[in-house]
Amino acid sequence: MKLFASLTSPYARKVRIVLSEKRMDCELELIDVMQAEHAAMAHNPLGKIPVLLLDDNTPLYDSRVIVEFLDNISPIRRLIPKGNRERIAVRRWEALADGVLDAAVLARLESMRPTHERSASWIARQVGKAERGLLQMAEELDERNWCHYDRYTLADIAVGCCLGWLDFRKPGDIDWLGKYPKLARHFAKLSKRAAFIATAPTA
Ligand code: GSF
């Protein structure tokens, strides 16, 4: 298998953490998605990473499809529960964390445009989505050890990748560390795991 990724993409990091937690080997091909042409485009018409190329050359995207595939091909450390309600609860956490990222990434990209092309109201709209998502995460996490019941799952990985990227890029001055101590505590705990240390974003 080969994973097309970058060292800063939070979606690709989610996949890299799942690979690491499940002790799976995978070749990594680093991509610069800002280039007009890049190698992942041959495998994903959307031109986005991550893309996982299977040994029979089947390309998988996006990150949610890839992590489900990986969790199903190895029984080592299951990250997505089997029962329907439990699985959906974990996947909803993932949708929430990825959704916060989607909004925060859009806010960052907009803020990088030339001043005369930049829309302050668009940035505020995206920051608002991210802030509401973070509040929801903090409320649902509350005093729990893990996002879903009493065990580490894909929900924690998705939340950790979301918070890790916010910490790395600091888009839209979102003060999540100050505002949501419960998320800060969870992030500190996740950041000590080997899979998180090995995949920490670097510029
Ligand atoms: C998001 C992937 C994505 O936006 C997933 O895989 O979960 N829902 C998808 N990837 C970005 C890089 S990043 O922001 O992590 C990407 O590839 N952007 C290039 C482009 O042309 O949009």
Short mmCIF file of C-alpha atoms and ligand atoms in Angstrom, two decimals:
data_model
loop_
_atom_site.label_atom_id
_atom_site.label_comp_id
_atom_site.label_asym_id
_atom_site.label_seq_id
_atom_site.Cartn_x
_atom_site.Cartn_y
_atom_site.Cartn_z
CA MET A 1 0.00 0.00 0.00
CA LYS A 2 1.10 3.55 -0.62
CA LEU A 3 -0.29 6.66 1.10
CA PHE A 4 -0.19 10.01 -0.67
CA ALA A 5 -0.04 12.59 2.11
CA SER A 6 1.67 15.66 3.47
CA LEU A 7 3.20 16.16 6.89
CA THR A 8 0.81 19.03 7.65
CA SER A 9 -2.53 17.62 6.45
CA PRO A 10 -4.71 16.79 9.48
CA TYR A 11 -6.83 14.40 7.38
CA ALA A 12 -3.73 12.53 6.26
CA ARG A 13 -2.50 12.53 9.86
CA LYS A 14 -5.68 10.74 10.92
CA VAL A 15 -4.83 7.96 8.46
CA ARG A 16 -1.16 7.88 9.54
CA ILE A 17 -2.19 7.55 13.20
CA VAL A 18 -4.59 4.71 12.37
CA LEU A 19 -1.80 2.93 10.46
CA SER A 20 0.54 3.39 13.40
CA GLU A 21 -1.96 2.30 16.07
CA LYS A 22 -2.78 -0.80 14.04
CA ARG A 23 0.92 -1.55 13.46
CA MET A 24 0.56 -1.49 9.68
CA ASP A 25 3.38 -0.72 7.27
CA CYS A 26 2.65 1.61 4.41
CA GLU A 27 4.86 3.48 1.96
CA LEU A 28 4.45 7.27 2.24
CA GLU A 29 4.65 9.60 -0.75
CA LEU A 30 4.73 13.25 0.27
CA ILE A 31 2.69 15.65 -1.84
CA ASP A 32 2.55 19.42 -2.05
CA VAL A 33 -1.14 20.06 -2.73
CA MET A 34 -0.47 23.70 -3.49
CA GLN A 35 1.28 22.70 -6.73
CA ALA A 36 -0.91 22.91 -9.86
CA GLU A 37 0.00 19.29 -10.68
CA HIS A 38 0.89 16.56 -8.19
CA ALA A 39 1.12 12.77 -8.11
CA ALA A 40 -2.10 12.17 -6.14
CA MET A 41 -4.15 13.73 -8.99
CA ALA A 42 -3.68 10.58 -11.05
CA HIS A 43 -5.53 8.65 -8.33
CA ASN A 44 -8.11 11.14 -7.05
CA PRO A 45 -9.95 13.37 -9.54
CA LEU A 46 -10.62 15.80 -6.68
CA GLY A 47 -6.87 16.35 -6.36
CA LYS A 48 -7.00 15.97 -2.58
CA ILE A 49 -4.94 14.00 -0.12
CA PRO A 50 -4.96 11.60 1.60
CA VAL A 51 -5.21 8.90 -1.04
CA LEU A 52 -4.41 5.28 -0.22
CA LEU A 53 -3.29 3.21 -3.19
CA LEU A 54 -3.92 -0.48 -2.57
CA ASP A 55 -1.59 -3.22 -3.82
CA ASP A 56 -3.93 -3.92 -6.74
CA ASN A 57 -3.76 -0.19 -7.62
CA THR A 58 -7.24 0.63 -6.35
CA PRO A 59 -7.19 4.21 -4.99
CA LEU A 60 -9.15 4.97 -1.81
CA TYR A 61 -10.24 8.43 -0.65
CA ASP A 62 -11.23 10.33 1.43
CA SER A 63 -9.77 9.88 4.93
CA ARG A 64 -13.03 8.51 6.36
CA VAL A 65 -13.19 5.77 3.73
CA ILE A 66 -9.50 4.95 4.20
CA VAL A 67 -9.68 4.63 8.00
CA GLU A 68 -12.71 2.36 7.82
CA PHE A 69 -10.92 0.16 5.29
CA LEU A 70 -7.79 -0.03 7.45
CA ASP A 71 -9.71 -0.79 10.62
CA ASN A 72 -11.53 -3.63 8.88
CA ILE A 73 -8.49 -5.35 7.36
CA SER A 74 -6.74 -5.93 10.69
CA PRO A 75 -8.21 -7.03 14.02
CA ILE A 76 -5.31 -5.40 15.91
CA ARG A 77 -6.66 -2.62 18.16
CA ARG A 78 -10.13 -2.02 16.70
CA LEU A 79 -10.76 1.72 16.46
CA ILE A 80 -14.34 1.65 15.16
CA PRO A 81 -16.84 -0.37 17.24
CA LYS A 82 -18.86 -3.07 15.50
CA GLY A 83 -22.41 -2.38 16.78
CA ASN A 84 -24.40 0.03 14.61
CA ARG A 85 -25.22 2.65 17.29
CA GLU A 86 -21.70 2.60 18.70
CA ARG A 87 -20.07 2.77 15.30
CA ILE A 88 -22.29 5.68 14.29
CA ALA A 89 -21.53 7.53 17.54
CA VAL A 90 -17.79 7.27 16.83
CA ARG A 91 -18.24 8.28 13.22
CA ARG A 92 -20.31 11.28 14.25
CA TRP A 93 -17.44 12.41 16.49
CA GLU A 94 -15.22 12.08 13.43
CA ALA A 95 -17.67 14.09 11.31
CA LEU A 96 -17.71 16.82 13.96
CA ALA A 97 -13.90 16.97 14.25
CA ASP A 98 -13.44 16.88 10.46
CA GLY A 99 -16.17 19.51 10.09
CA VAL A 100 -14.38 21.87 12.49
CA LEU A 101 -11.25 21.31 10.41
CA ASP A 102 -13.06 21.93 7.11
CA ALA A 103 -14.29 25.30 8.42
CA ALA A 104 -10.95 26.26 9.97
CA VAL A 105 -9.05 25.31 6.78
CA LEU A 106 -11.43 27.47 4.71
CA ALA A 107 -10.97 30.38 7.13
CA ARG A 108 -7.19 30.05 6.88
CA LEU A 109 -7.17 29.84 3.08
CA GLU A 110 -9.43 32.90 2.83
CA SER A 111 -7.21 34.87 5.20
CA MET A 112 -4.21 34.06 2.97
CA ARG A 113 -5.77 35.72 -0.10
CA PRO A 114 -4.69 39.23 -1.10
CA THR A 115 -6.38 41.84 1.12
CA HIS A 116 -8.63 43.20 -1.65
CA GLU A 117 -9.96 39.70 -2.46
CA ARG A 118 -10.45 38.62 1.14
CA SER A 119 -13.95 38.40 2.65
CA ALA A 120 -14.06 39.15 6.38
CA SER A 121 -17.66 37.92 6.57
CA TRP A 122 -16.71 34.57 4.98
CA ILE A 123 -13.88 34.14 7.47
CA ALA A 124 -16.23 35.02 10.36
CA ARG A 125 -18.79 32.52 9.06
CA GLN A 126 -16.22 29.70 8.99
CA VAL A 127 -14.71 30.65 12.36
CA GLY A 128 -18.25 30.59 13.79
CA LYS A 129 -18.73 27.01 12.56
CA ALA A 130 -15.40 25.97 14.05
CA GLU A 131 -16.19 27.66 17.38
CA ARG A 132 -19.61 26.00 17.63
CA GLY A 133 -18.11 22.64 16.76
CA LEU A 134 -15.42 23.03 19.42
CA LEU A 135 -18.02 23.98 22.03
CA GLN A 136 -20.01 20.86 21.14
CA MET A 137 -16.88 18.71 21.42
CA ALA A 138 -16.02 20.20 24.83
CA GLU A 139 -19.57 19.66 26.11
CA GLU A 140 -19.73 16.07 24.90
CA LEU A 141 -16.27 15.21 26.19
CA ASP A 142 -17.02 16.79 29.56
CA GLU A 143 -15.04 14.95 32.30
CA ARG A 144 -14.74 11.69 30.36
CA ASN A 145 -11.43 9.98 29.69
CA TRP A 146 -12.25 9.24 26.06
CA CYS A 147 -14.70 10.65 23.54
CA HIS A 148 -16.68 7.44 23.23
CA TYR A 149 -17.40 5.49 26.40
CA ASP A 150 -14.32 4.24 28.22
CA ARG A 151 -11.97 3.44 25.40
CA TYR A 152 -9.68 5.01 22.85
CA THR A 153 -11.31 5.00 19.39
CA LEU A 154 -11.21 6.76 16.05
CA ALA A 155 -13.22 9.54 17.73
CA ASP A 156 -10.19 10.46 19.88
CA ILE A 157 -7.88 10.24 16.87
CA ALA A 158 -10.10 12.57 14.82
CA VAL A 159 -10.43 15.06 17.70
CA GLY A 160 -6.68 14.92 18.34
CA CYS A 161 -5.88 15.61 14.67
CA CYS A 162 -8.34 18.51 14.63
CA LEU A 163 -6.91 20.11 17.78
CA GLY A 164 -3.34 19.39 16.66
CA TRP A 165 -3.88 21.25 13.41
CA LEU A 166 -5.57 24.22 15.19
CA ASP A 167 -2.58 24.34 17.52
CA PHE A 168 -0.17 24.17 14.57
CA ARG A 169 -1.81 26.74 12.23
CA LYS A 170 -3.74 28.89 14.72
CA PRO A 171 -6.36 29.99 12.15
CA GLY A 172 -8.72 32.89 12.87
CA ASP A 173 -7.35 33.48 16.39
CA ILE A 174 -9.52 30.66 17.75
CA ASP A 175 -8.56 30.50 21.44
CA TRP A 176 -9.66 26.89 22.00
CA LEU A 177 -6.91 26.19 24.55
CA GLY A 178 -8.10 29.07 26.74
CA LYS A 179 -11.83 28.60 26.17
CA TYR A 180 -12.13 24.84 26.41
CA PRO A 181 -9.93 23.41 29.20
CA LYS A 182 -11.55 20.00 28.75
CA LEU A 183 -10.35 19.86 25.16
CA ALA A 184 -6.92 21.14 26.23
CA ARG A 185 -6.67 18.33 28.80
CA HIS A 186 -7.68 15.71 26.23
CA PHE A 187 -5.25 17.11 23.67
CA ALA A 188 -2.38 17.00 26.19
CA LYS A 189 -3.16 13.36 26.94
CA LEU A 190 -3.42 12.33 23.27
CA SER A 191 -0.22 14.18 22.39
CA LYS A 192 1.75 11.78 24.61
CA ARG A 193 0.78 8.73 22.56
CA ALA A 194 3.54 7.35 20.33
CA ALA A 195 1.35 7.51 17.20
CA PHE A 196 0.63 11.21 17.81
CA ILE A 197 4.28 12.03 18.56
CA ALA A 198 5.43 10.23 15.38
CA THR A 199 2.99 12.18 13.19
CA ALA A 200 3.10 15.67 14.74
CA PRO A 201 2.73 18.30 11.98
CA THR A 202 5.92 19.94 10.79
CA ALA A 203 6.20 22.92 8.45
C1 GSF B 1 -10.50 16.37 3.04
C2 GSF B 1 -9.13 16.26 2.37
C3 GSF B 1 -8.53 17.63 2.10
O1 GSF B 1 -9.21 18.66 2.10
C4 GSF B 1 -10.66 13.94 3.71
O2 GSF B 1 -9.76 13.27 3.18
O3 GSF B 1 -11.07 13.69 4.85
N1 GSF B 1 -12.64 15.29 3.43
C5 GSF B 1 -11.30 15.08 2.92
N2 GSF B 1 -7.21 17.64 1.86
C6 GSF B 1 -6.54 18.88 1.53
C7 GSF B 1 -5.21 18.99 2.25
S1 GSF B 1 -5.44 19.46 3.85
O4 GSF B 1 -6.10 20.65 3.98
O5 GSF B 1 -5.32 18.48 4.70
C8 GSF B 1 -6.22 18.89 0.03
O6 GSF B 1 -5.78 17.89 -0.48
N3 GSF B 1 -6.43 20.02 -0.62
C9 GSF B 1 -6.06 20.20 -1.99
C10 GSF B 1 -7.16 20.79 -2.81
O7 GSF B 1 -6.91 21.05 -3.98
O8 GSF B 1 -8.28 20.98 -2.28
#
